[in-house]
Amino acid sequence: MGRNLTGTEAFLRSVHPYDALAAEEFSGIYRAFLPLDVAAGEAIYGLGDELPGLFLIVTGEIEVTDANGVQVSALGPRNSFGERGLLREGRAVTAARALSDAQLLVLPKDTFHTLVRNNRAFARYFDRARPSRSGTRDLAEMRLRDLMAPNPLSCSADTSVQRAAQAMREAHVSSIAVTEGRRLQGILTVRDLASRIVAQGLPSETPVADVMTRNPVSLSPEDLGSDVLQLMLERRIGHVPVTEGGDLRGIITQTDLTRHQAISSAVVISDIAQASSVEALVPFTKLIPQVLAQLVAAGKPHDVITRLITDIGDAVTRRLLKLGEDALGAPPVSYLWLACGSQGRREQTGVSDQDNCLILSDDVAEVDMAYFHALAKFVSDGLDACGYFYCPGDMMATNPRWCQPVRVWRRYFEGWIATPDSEAQMLASVMFDLRPIAGDTALFDGLQDDTLAKASRNSIFVSHMVANSLGHQPPLSLLRGFATIRSGEHKNTIDLKHNGVVPVVDLGRLYALQGRLTHANTRARLLEAKAKGVISATGAKDLIDAYDLIATTRLEHQAHQIKHGDAPDNYMAPSSLSDFERGHLRDAFVVVRTMQSAIGHGKGALG
């Protein structure tokens, strides 16, 4: 490919992030690119090679493979590669070769690094580091799009005040927007009904247009919480419409602001601790989606959000145990209630079933078992009533198999380690995430340490755990895209749980096994694995950054659903993301697949 500056300029103007560069900066960049032609089958660089710069594909297809020769990407026109190595020591962390004749552009590494240093947007595009927005924001700093109630109640101007009042009552709101199509014309509040209708004795058939506040002051979704606070204080109003280009987008009330300030995980937990019955607990657990959405909007890190959400689940469990003991009497012997799964790892989100078990003192007699079966049923039924649904796999203390004395639990673990069949692998994976919730923790201490020691020494068991962990693969297609679900209710989406966070959870569990690490939380496991040398510093940084992005994307997806009145789930359409977001999410999945490949080839994460 000859050096055609005009053609290079036109091509780069169609590629992000170059299309977003300022004119002067762009002029210098497109002149810096060097052309490179490669033939089908030709190696572009190998693992560990010094990289000349960032590669950009103009035509053709390029294969990128990891240290084990496993393909992690098949890239086409407008895709870049080589940035991971450039952002490290300048040496390739993958290998690349041409699958077909290809024309490339190479941005010299010095120019690339200058751009990374001087252009924040450019640096952010090529760096997968944990989002910097993860700091705490108070209400005054939050955007109204994160505070407003979307899809507010509305009516036309010719609606009668009686019908408008009935609609407000049915929707349990204190105002109704008056619109023509989506255009905001006015607003009617409960206070208006009292002062302008009832006080003046107007008939119930009076049109809303006669008494509404016309052309009310409004704010945009991008305005801040401080703007709405100031407006409400200055104008002495309690309702502020949120509009965009004159179209109604939402509404914010004083109640919304008060609720945002008042509802927190700490407040919910305090209320839970005082609940006198299962029925009294239910209203508090119904606040969990709102707490989650609020924490996401405040920019909290994903591991902080899931920890706070899990704290609520722990509090509910402890309260139910106390209520159960009050109803059944004191337990005949000591016991320990433990959580496994996402609650055990402190990684609960807006979608959680229950996974739990009971460890009993070896002093338990057969006659005592009726008490613990009744206690387990009381707690599990209560959790289900509170929105923590029964485990589809029956991994609950109500299953007699998971309500046993210490000696039986010790026998379980020894058997799973000695005979690691498929069921043993599944059960061991769940049980390695056990965390005490309430009761006598001494019943678990020795069991956990002994099990980790025996499991880590059994190479056959570890090999089976490795194979089992590779059952969940990131949703990557061969081309630079996502492998979405092809049919059914969730067609054209990706599962951010089973194909997103679970592959990293599995890796974290393996590192914990190899290093005999006692943390149950995935991010804490990765950090401890790095500190103990189980995983290399560079491998840990890449994997933690990838996990942060995937887990944050999952929570943002759920928060978006909650804000729009939908039940949260884990199925996200990639089309809902920007090109920038899709590119980075896919890069995160590539990192996870690379780490899976490394551990699958017996190299751990040290390569």
XYZ file of C-alpha atoms in Angstrom:
607
model
C 0.000 0.000 0.000
C 1.578 3.267 -1.105
C 1.618 6.321 1.142
C -1.627 8.023 0.124
C -2.207 10.815 2.646
C -5.550 11.788 1.147
C -6.839 8.231 1.412
C -5.457 7.862 4.936
C -7.161 11.073 6.037
C -10.531 10.005 4.634
C -10.249 6.561 6.218
C -9.290 7.860 9.669
C -12.203 10.273 9.666
C -14.453 7.170 9.654
C -12.691 5.494 12.606
C -13.175 6.206 16.309
C -11.464 7.771 18.281
C -9.627 9.616 15.483
C -12.883 11.100 14.179
C -13.249 12.920 17.529
C -9.810 14.574 17.501
C -9.521 18.345 17.123
C -8.646 19.490 13.591
C -5.059 20.480 14.425
C -4.399 17.274 16.370
C -5.980 15.144 13.656
C -3.812 16.785 10.972
C -0.649 15.763 12.778
C -1.877 12.242 13.496
C -2.971 11.122 10.051
C 0.387 12.209 8.627
C 2.175 10.069 11.241
C 0.538 6.777 10.190
C 2.746 4.450 8.142
C 1.347 1.944 5.604
C 2.042 -1.784 5.942
C 1.003 -4.564 3.542
C 0.934 -8.163 4.817
C 0.224 -11.370 2.925
C -2.136 -14.135 4.005
C -0.460 -16.314 6.630
C 2.260 -13.761 7.381
C 3.139 -13.121 11.015
C 2.839 -9.473 12.051
C 4.425 -9.927 15.466
C 4.965 -12.689 17.992
C 4.525 -12.954 21.734
C 7.087 -10.757 23.488
C 8.173 -8.908 20.340
C 8.867 -5.195 20.587
C 5.932 -3.367 19.029
C 6.578 -0.587 16.496
C 3.247 1.039 17.234
C -0.521 0.644 17.136
C -1.899 -1.351 14.190
C -5.114 -0.315 12.416
C -6.733 -2.549 9.779
C -7.771 -0.910 6.501
C -8.611 -4.102 4.575
C -8.298 -7.824 5.297
C -8.619 -9.967 8.404
C -6.150 -10.427 11.265
C -6.036 -13.231 13.855
C -4.850 -12.475 17.379
C -3.796 -15.429 19.554
C -2.746 -15.766 23.187
C 0.356 -17.336 24.712
C -1.076 -20.805 24.088
C -1.913 -20.221 20.443
C -5.636 -19.956 21.166
C -7.495 -17.430 19.019
C -8.895 -14.564 21.065
C -9.928 -12.274 18.198
C -10.467 -12.263 14.451
C -10.336 -8.594 13.499
C -11.471 -6.738 10.407
C -11.380 -3.220 8.912
C -11.367 -0.292 11.371
C -10.236 -2.546 14.241
C -7.013 -1.791 16.126
C -4.639 -4.202 17.823
C -1.409 -4.068 19.811
C -2.560 -1.457 22.336
C -2.277 -3.768 25.370
C 1.403 -4.334 24.765
C 2.054 -0.653 24.081
C 0.400 0.299 27.367
C 2.684 -2.130 29.222
C 6.402 -2.307 28.451
C 5.995 -1.902 24.710
C 6.175 -5.648 24.041
C 3.432 -7.825 22.588
C 1.298 -9.788 25.044
C -0.362 -11.657 22.145
C 0.634 -12.754 18.643
C -0.913 -11.540 15.387
C -0.928 -12.871 11.837
C -2.852 -12.158 8.657
C -5.707 -14.516 7.785
C -5.925 -12.856 4.363
C -3.978 -10.297 2.397
C -4.317 -7.125 4.428
C -3.542 -3.443 4.346
C -2.630 -1.901 7.688
C -1.767 1.491 9.085
C 0.781 1.736 11.910
C 0.731 4.656 14.361
C 4.321 4.861 15.691
C 4.579 4.074 19.390
C 6.030 7.501 20.306
C 3.054 9.224 18.671
C 0.674 6.778 20.333
C 2.101 7.477 23.803
C 2.042 11.232 23.202
C -1.666 10.993 22.391
C -2.321 8.851 25.469
C -0.582 11.420 27.676
C -2.179 14.511 26.152
C -5.657 13.434 25.050
C -7.888 12.087 27.825
C -10.579 10.757 25.464
C -7.983 8.940 23.354
C -6.359 7.437 26.458
C -9.733 6.350 27.836
C -10.571 4.583 24.568
C -7.473 2.390 24.657
C -7.176 1.885 28.429
C -9.526 -0.533 30.224
C -8.712 0.745 33.711
C -11.492 0.890 36.304
C -13.794 3.824 35.527
C -12.681 6.969 37.311
C -16.281 7.953 37.941
C -16.438 5.441 40.764
C -16.157 8.098 43.419
C -18.886 9.175 45.765
C -21.323 11.812 44.536
C -23.872 13.417 46.776
C -27.319 14.465 45.640
C -26.206 17.987 44.659
C -23.698 16.570 42.145
C -25.972 14.010 40.525
C -27.582 14.464 37.109
C -31.342 14.783 37.041
C -31.560 11.803 34.673
C -30.461 9.688 37.667
C -32.878 11.342 40.096
C -36.081 11.871 38.110
C -39.065 9.571 37.910
C -39.279 8.660 34.198
C -42.550 8.332 32.271
C -44.555 10.604 34.600
C -48.333 10.560 34.722
C -49.814 12.874 32.072
C -53.100 13.925 30.528
C -54.394 16.249 27.818
C -55.541 19.820 28.500
C -59.222 18.990 27.990
C -59.232 16.281 30.710
C -61.611 17.067 33.567
C -60.101 17.872 36.951
C -62.086 14.988 38.445
C -60.541 12.488 36.026
C -57.090 13.979 36.615
C -57.553 13.653 40.392
C -58.680 10.040 40.018
C -55.623 9.263 37.887
C -53.306 10.769 40.524
C -54.997 8.759 43.260
C -54.711 5.507 41.299
C -51.031 6.138 40.523
C -50.258 7.290 44.097
C -48.615 10.506 42.850
C -49.098 14.154 43.788
C -49.005 15.735 40.319
C -49.977 15.183 36.714
C -48.257 16.711 33.686
C -50.425 18.246 30.986
C -49.103 17.473 27.519
C -49.907 17.615 23.835
C -48.192 14.561 22.480
C -44.896 14.696 24.376
C -44.798 18.507 24.562
C -45.220 19.885 28.075
C -48.028 22.441 28.398
C -48.583 22.630 32.128
C -48.730 20.820 35.455
C -51.484 20.189 38.002
C -50.684 19.251 41.615
C -52.701 18.073 44.590
C -52.157 21.517 46.115
C -53.681 23.068 42.989
C -56.750 20.864 43.371
C -57.257 22.156 46.900
C -56.585 25.864 46.290
C -57.956 26.298 42.777
C -60.818 23.794 42.612
C -62.143 22.941 46.064
C -61.512 26.362 47.656
C -63.172 28.170 44.741
C -66.042 25.700 44.400
C -65.384 24.935 40.721
C -67.284 22.005 39.190
C -65.561 18.640 38.799
C -66.029 18.872 35.012
C -63.704 21.882 34.817
C -60.983 21.233 32.188
C -57.463 20.893 33.515
C -56.447 23.711 31.141
C -58.427 26.214 33.239
C -56.547 25.595 36.489
C -53.140 24.142 35.601
C -49.852 26.028 35.948
C -49.032 26.904 32.361
C -45.518 26.637 30.946
C -44.005 25.602 34.298
C -40.314 26.142 34.868
C -38.427 22.984 33.944
C -34.900 21.591 33.900
C -33.053 19.223 31.567
C -31.845 15.676 32.297
C -28.262 16.958 32.319
C -28.875 19.548 35.049
C -27.635 18.793 38.554
C -29.410 18.006 41.795
C -28.176 21.362 43.095
C -30.158 23.068 40.321
C -33.436 21.470 41.332
C -32.774 22.098 45.044
C -32.132 25.790 44.381
C -35.177 26.075 42.124
C -37.517 24.493 44.671
C -36.260 26.749 47.455
C -36.391 29.943 45.425
C -39.784 29.313 43.795
C -41.287 27.465 46.770
C -42.447 24.649 44.524
C -42.462 20.916 45.132
C -42.615 19.580 41.553
C -40.172 20.260 38.714
C -40.736 18.760 35.237
C -37.672 17.521 33.363
C -37.785 18.272 29.647
C -35.550 17.893 26.629
C -36.245 20.086 23.624
C -39.652 20.879 25.089
C -40.595 17.186 25.375
C -41.439 15.768 28.797
C -38.848 13.259 30.037
C -39.598 13.003 33.755
C -40.473 14.820 36.927
C -38.741 15.422 40.261
C -40.580 16.079 43.505
C -39.497 17.007 47.006
C -40.507 13.489 48.001
C -38.044 12.057 45.449
C -35.225 14.114 46.931
C -36.164 13.223 50.497
C -36.407 9.550 49.613
C -33.034 9.643 47.909
C -31.427 11.132 50.981
C -33.272 8.916 53.449
C -33.086 5.482 51.806
C -29.756 3.778 52.228
C -28.671 0.253 52.997
C -27.944 1.313 56.601
C -31.459 2.684 57.088
C -33.034 -0.416 55.537
C -30.923 -2.707 57.745
C -31.905 -0.716 60.824
C -35.591 -1.157 59.959
C -35.092 -4.861 59.258
C -33.530 -5.388 62.682
C -36.730 -4.075 64.298
C -39.218 -6.066 62.181
C -41.548 -8.172 64.289
C -42.684 -10.643 61.589
C -42.019 -11.899 58.078
C -44.816 -9.661 56.823
C -43.120 -6.651 58.401
C -39.858 -7.463 56.590
C -41.321 -7.531 53.084
C -41.750 -3.739 52.596
C -38.105 -3.164 53.457
C -36.717 -5.740 51.036
C -38.891 -4.230 48.296
C -36.659 -1.156 48.618
C -33.582 -3.102 47.450
C -33.972 -2.253 43.724
C -34.242 1.425 44.608
C -31.155 1.222 46.820
C -29.232 -0.480 44.019
C -30.263 2.103 41.418
C -29.374 4.904 43.834
C -25.919 3.454 44.523
C -25.225 3.032 40.806
C -26.339 6.601 40.125
C -24.030 7.811 42.906
C -21.059 6.234 41.116
C -20.191 3.682 43.800
C -17.783 0.886 42.726
C -19.519 -2.371 41.821
C -17.943 -4.308 44.701
C -19.154 -1.695 47.193
C -22.679 -1.813 45.736
C -22.935 -5.614 45.854
C -21.482 -5.630 49.380
C -24.142 -3.164 50.581
C -26.929 -5.092 48.831
C -25.649 -8.344 50.354
C -25.563 -6.724 53.796
C -29.328 -6.308 53.501
C -29.721 -10.003 52.653
C -27.559 -10.931 55.640
C -29.668 -8.739 57.929
C -32.890 -10.325 56.672
C -31.448 -13.799 57.274
C -30.331 -12.972 60.815
C -33.693 -11.428 61.649
C -35.535 -14.484 60.333
C -33.328 -16.756 62.423
C -34.156 -14.709 65.504
C -37.879 -14.775 64.708
C -37.620 -18.506 64.108
C -35.963 -19.108 67.462
C -38.610 -16.966 69.143
C -41.306 -19.168 67.604
C -39.585 -22.563 68.055
C -37.685 -22.015 71.278
C -33.954 -22.162 71.970
C -31.945 -24.506 69.696
C -31.075 -27.870 71.301
C -27.398 -27.621 70.212
C -25.229 -24.951 68.628
C -25.554 -24.368 64.882
C -24.183 -22.147 62.121
C -26.207 -20.759 59.218
C -24.062 -20.158 56.146
C -24.681 -18.546 52.771
C -23.115 -19.758 49.537
C -23.359 -18.530 45.962
C -23.515 -14.771 45.388
C -24.542 -14.063 48.982
C -21.589 -16.068 50.252
C -19.271 -14.027 48.001
C -21.015 -10.744 48.966
C -21.927 -10.201 45.318
C -25.712 -9.977 45.335
C -27.381 -7.656 42.842
C -31.015 -6.866 42.081
C -31.593 -10.487 41.025
C -30.918 -13.115 43.704
C -32.217 -16.491 44.747
C -31.155 -18.117 48.013
C -28.289 -20.559 48.535
C -27.706 -21.595 52.136
C -26.980 -24.455 54.493
C -26.803 -25.397 58.186
C -23.813 -26.855 60.002
C -24.781 -28.430 63.333
C -22.737 -29.387 66.348
C -21.637 -33.017 66.426
C -23.593 -33.249 69.688
C -26.856 -33.138 67.744
C -29.146 -36.148 68.272
C -31.657 -37.557 65.829
C -34.501 -36.216 67.943
C -33.049 -32.691 67.579
C -33.217 -32.717 63.784
C -36.932 -31.862 63.709
C -36.108 -28.503 65.314
C -33.513 -27.586 62.678
C -35.716 -28.743 59.791
C -38.460 -26.476 61.135
C -36.016 -23.576 61.579
C -34.687 -24.019 58.036
C -38.207 -24.024 56.612
C -39.160 -20.899 58.561
C -36.103 -18.999 57.334
C -36.207 -20.195 53.711
C -39.936 -19.499 53.427
C -39.318 -16.053 54.904
C -36.501 -15.354 52.458
C -38.749 -16.368 49.571
C -41.489 -14.032 50.822
C -38.886 -11.241 50.933
C -37.888 -11.767 47.291
C -34.962 -14.188 47.719
C -36.527 -16.985 45.733
C -36.068 -20.685 46.400
C -32.907 -22.089 44.797
C -33.812 -24.027 41.611
C -31.090 -26.560 42.483
C -32.426 -27.000 46.039
C -29.164 -25.755 47.537
C -30.917 -24.744 50.748
C -30.923 -25.707 54.399
C -34.440 -27.100 53.899
C -32.843 -29.967 51.980
C -31.802 -32.501 54.684
C -28.592 -33.080 52.734
C -27.483 -29.544 53.540
C -28.531 -29.586 57.205
C -25.962 -31.842 58.870
C -23.460 -32.011 61.763
C -19.812 -31.052 61.258
C -18.640 -34.666 60.864
C -20.975 -35.178 57.890
C -19.872 -31.928 56.240
C -16.253 -32.996 56.670
C -17.111 -36.309 54.999
C -18.844 -34.446 52.140
C -15.768 -32.366 51.359
C -13.384 -35.298 51.663
C -15.551 -37.315 49.284
C -15.798 -34.546 46.692
C -12.031 -34.105 46.746
C -11.275 -37.830 46.587
C -13.809 -38.552 43.808
C -14.156 -35.384 41.711
C -16.999 -36.377 39.384
C -19.239 -33.787 37.721
C -21.633 -33.525 40.670
C -18.754 -33.250 43.141
C -17.257 -30.439 41.055
C -20.533 -28.534 41.018
C -21.059 -28.937 44.749
C -17.469 -28.091 45.616
C -17.684 -24.926 43.496
C -20.721 -23.786 45.454
C -19.366 -24.793 48.835
C -16.004 -23.066 48.383
C -17.972 -19.802 48.549
C -19.450 -20.541 51.997
C -19.631 -17.651 54.460
C -21.044 -17.744 58.012
C -24.090 -15.525 58.580
C -25.226 -16.326 62.125
C -24.477 -18.850 64.838
C -21.363 -20.564 66.180
C -18.567 -19.751 63.702
C -16.206 -22.185 65.434
C -18.110 -24.992 63.694
C -16.705 -23.789 60.350
C -13.179 -22.562 61.077
C -11.328 -25.861 61.079
C -13.482 -27.313 58.314
C -12.585 -24.521 55.876
C -8.839 -24.631 56.540
C -8.628 -28.441 56.315
C -10.657 -28.556 53.113
C -8.531 -25.930 51.351
C -5.336 -27.722 52.345
C -6.526 -31.157 51.129
C -8.061 -29.811 47.921
C -5.012 -27.796 46.886
C -2.750 -30.865 47.353
C -4.945 -33.086 45.142
C -3.802 -32.459 41.567
C -6.632 -34.533 40.071
C -9.228 -32.526 41.956
C -7.607 -29.253 40.886
C -7.561 -30.428 37.256
C -11.256 -31.219 37.425
C -11.929 -27.800 38.965
C -10.019 -26.177 36.092
C -12.067 -28.074 33.522
C -15.297 -27.229 35.344
C -14.399 -23.528 35.460
C -14.033 -23.396 31.682
C -17.682 -24.350 31.226
C -18.692 -20.685 31.226
C -17.194 -18.778 28.307
C -17.322 -15.041 27.563
C -19.822 -14.206 24.784
C -17.285 -13.628 21.990
C -17.969 -14.315 18.318
C -15.164 -15.143 15.902
C -15.469 -11.742 14.309
C -15.148 -8.586 16.371
C -18.551 -8.781 17.988
C -20.610 -10.613 20.600
C -22.089 -14.091 20.547
C -25.663 -13.222 21.476
C -28.469 -15.603 22.464
C -30.026 -16.787 19.193
C -33.604 -17.589 20.158
C -36.208 -17.438 22.875
C -37.218 -14.720 25.284
C -33.722 -13.246 25.481
C -32.839 -13.370 21.778
C -30.093 -10.958 20.639
C -28.839 -10.339 24.188
C -25.806 -11.455 26.171
C -26.042 -12.979 29.640
C -23.954 -10.696 31.853
C -24.129 -13.205 34.690
C -23.324 -16.653 33.303
C -21.140 -15.439 30.425
C -19.997 -12.202 32.046
C -19.128 -12.271 35.747
C -19.301 -16.051 36.343
C -16.178 -16.859 34.248
C -14.218 -14.436 36.461
C -15.852 -15.843 39.610
C -14.684 -19.308 38.510
C -11.142 -18.063 37.933
C -11.098 -16.354 41.320
C -12.216 -19.562 42.992
C -9.395 -21.490 41.290
C -6.785 -18.967 42.383
C -8.157 -19.216 45.926
C -7.818 -22.993 45.780
C -4.271 -22.848 44.423
C -3.165 -20.304 47.006
C -5.308 -21.566 49.905
C -6.889 -18.129 50.115
C -9.755 -17.686 52.555
C -11.537 -14.742 50.915
C -14.889 -15.604 49.334
C -15.381 -12.322 47.431
C -14.146 -12.510 43.841
C -12.373 -9.154 43.659
C -10.746 -9.747 47.054
C -9.611 -13.168 45.818
C -7.972 -11.629 42.738
C -6.192 -9.005 44.826
C -4.990 -11.592 47.356
C -3.924 -13.937 44.545
C -1.804 -11.117 43.132
C -0.289 -10.359 46.558
C 0.528 -14.044 47.177
C 2.035 -14.554 43.708
C -0.660 -16.980 42.563
C -1.326 -14.658 39.622
C 1.169 -12.273 38.034
C 0.905 -8.534 38.640
C 0.180 -7.818 34.973
C -2.300 -10.668 34.690
C -4.038 -9.510 37.858
C -4.297 -5.904 36.652
C -5.808 -6.943 33.329
C -8.253 -9.377 34.902
C -9.349 -7.012 37.679
C -9.880 -4.184 35.186
C -11.883 -6.522 32.949
C -13.977 -7.762 35.876
C -14.645 -4.213 37.052
C -15.943 -3.237 33.622
C -18.138 -6.330 33.183
C -19.600 -6.158 36.701
C -20.209 -2.405 36.431
C -21.943 -2.846 33.082
C -24.195 -5.484 34.630
C -25.225 -3.201 37.502
C -25.787 -0.222 35.195
C -28.023 -2.416 33.036
C -30.077 -3.437 36.080
C -30.262 0.145 37.369
C -31.552 1.303 33.965
C -34.294 -1.343 34.093
C -35.263 -0.368 37.644
C -35.451 3.325 36.725
C -37.877 2.480 33.935
C -40.121 0.333 36.110
C -38.902 -3.058 34.864
C -37.742 -6.015 36.922
C -33.926 -6.219 36.770
C -32.295 -9.128 34.958
C -28.910 -10.070 33.493
C -29.763 -9.993 29.780
C -28.423 -6.959 27.938
C -28.657 -6.146 24.241
C -25.215 -5.032 22.992
C -27.033 -2.590 20.727
C -27.983 -0.601 23.842
C -24.316 0.389 24.238
C -22.339 2.944 22.272
C -19.573 1.805 19.895
C -17.082 2.951 22.519
C -18.744 0.913 25.274
C -19.118 -2.183 23.084
C -15.447 -2.059 22.138
C -14.280 -1.903 25.723
C -16.699 -4.571 26.929
C -15.490 -6.905 24.217
C -11.868 -6.178 25.143
C -12.730 -7.125 28.732
C -14.189 -10.437 27.546
C -11.023 -11.080 25.509
C -8.926 -10.645 28.679
C -11.109 -13.169 30.523
C -10.848 -15.692 27.678
C -7.065 -15.211 27.592
C -6.815 -15.922 31.325
C -9.046 -18.974 30.924
C -6.788 -20.210 28.162
C -3.715 -19.749 30.338
C -5.093 -21.722 33.254
C -6.569 -24.328 30.894
C -3.087 -24.994 29.496
C -1.655 -25.485 32.969
C 0.116 -22.130 33.070
C -2.028 -20.525 35.764
C -2.047 -16.772 35.201
C 1.686 -16.289 35.421
C 2.298 -15.906 31.699
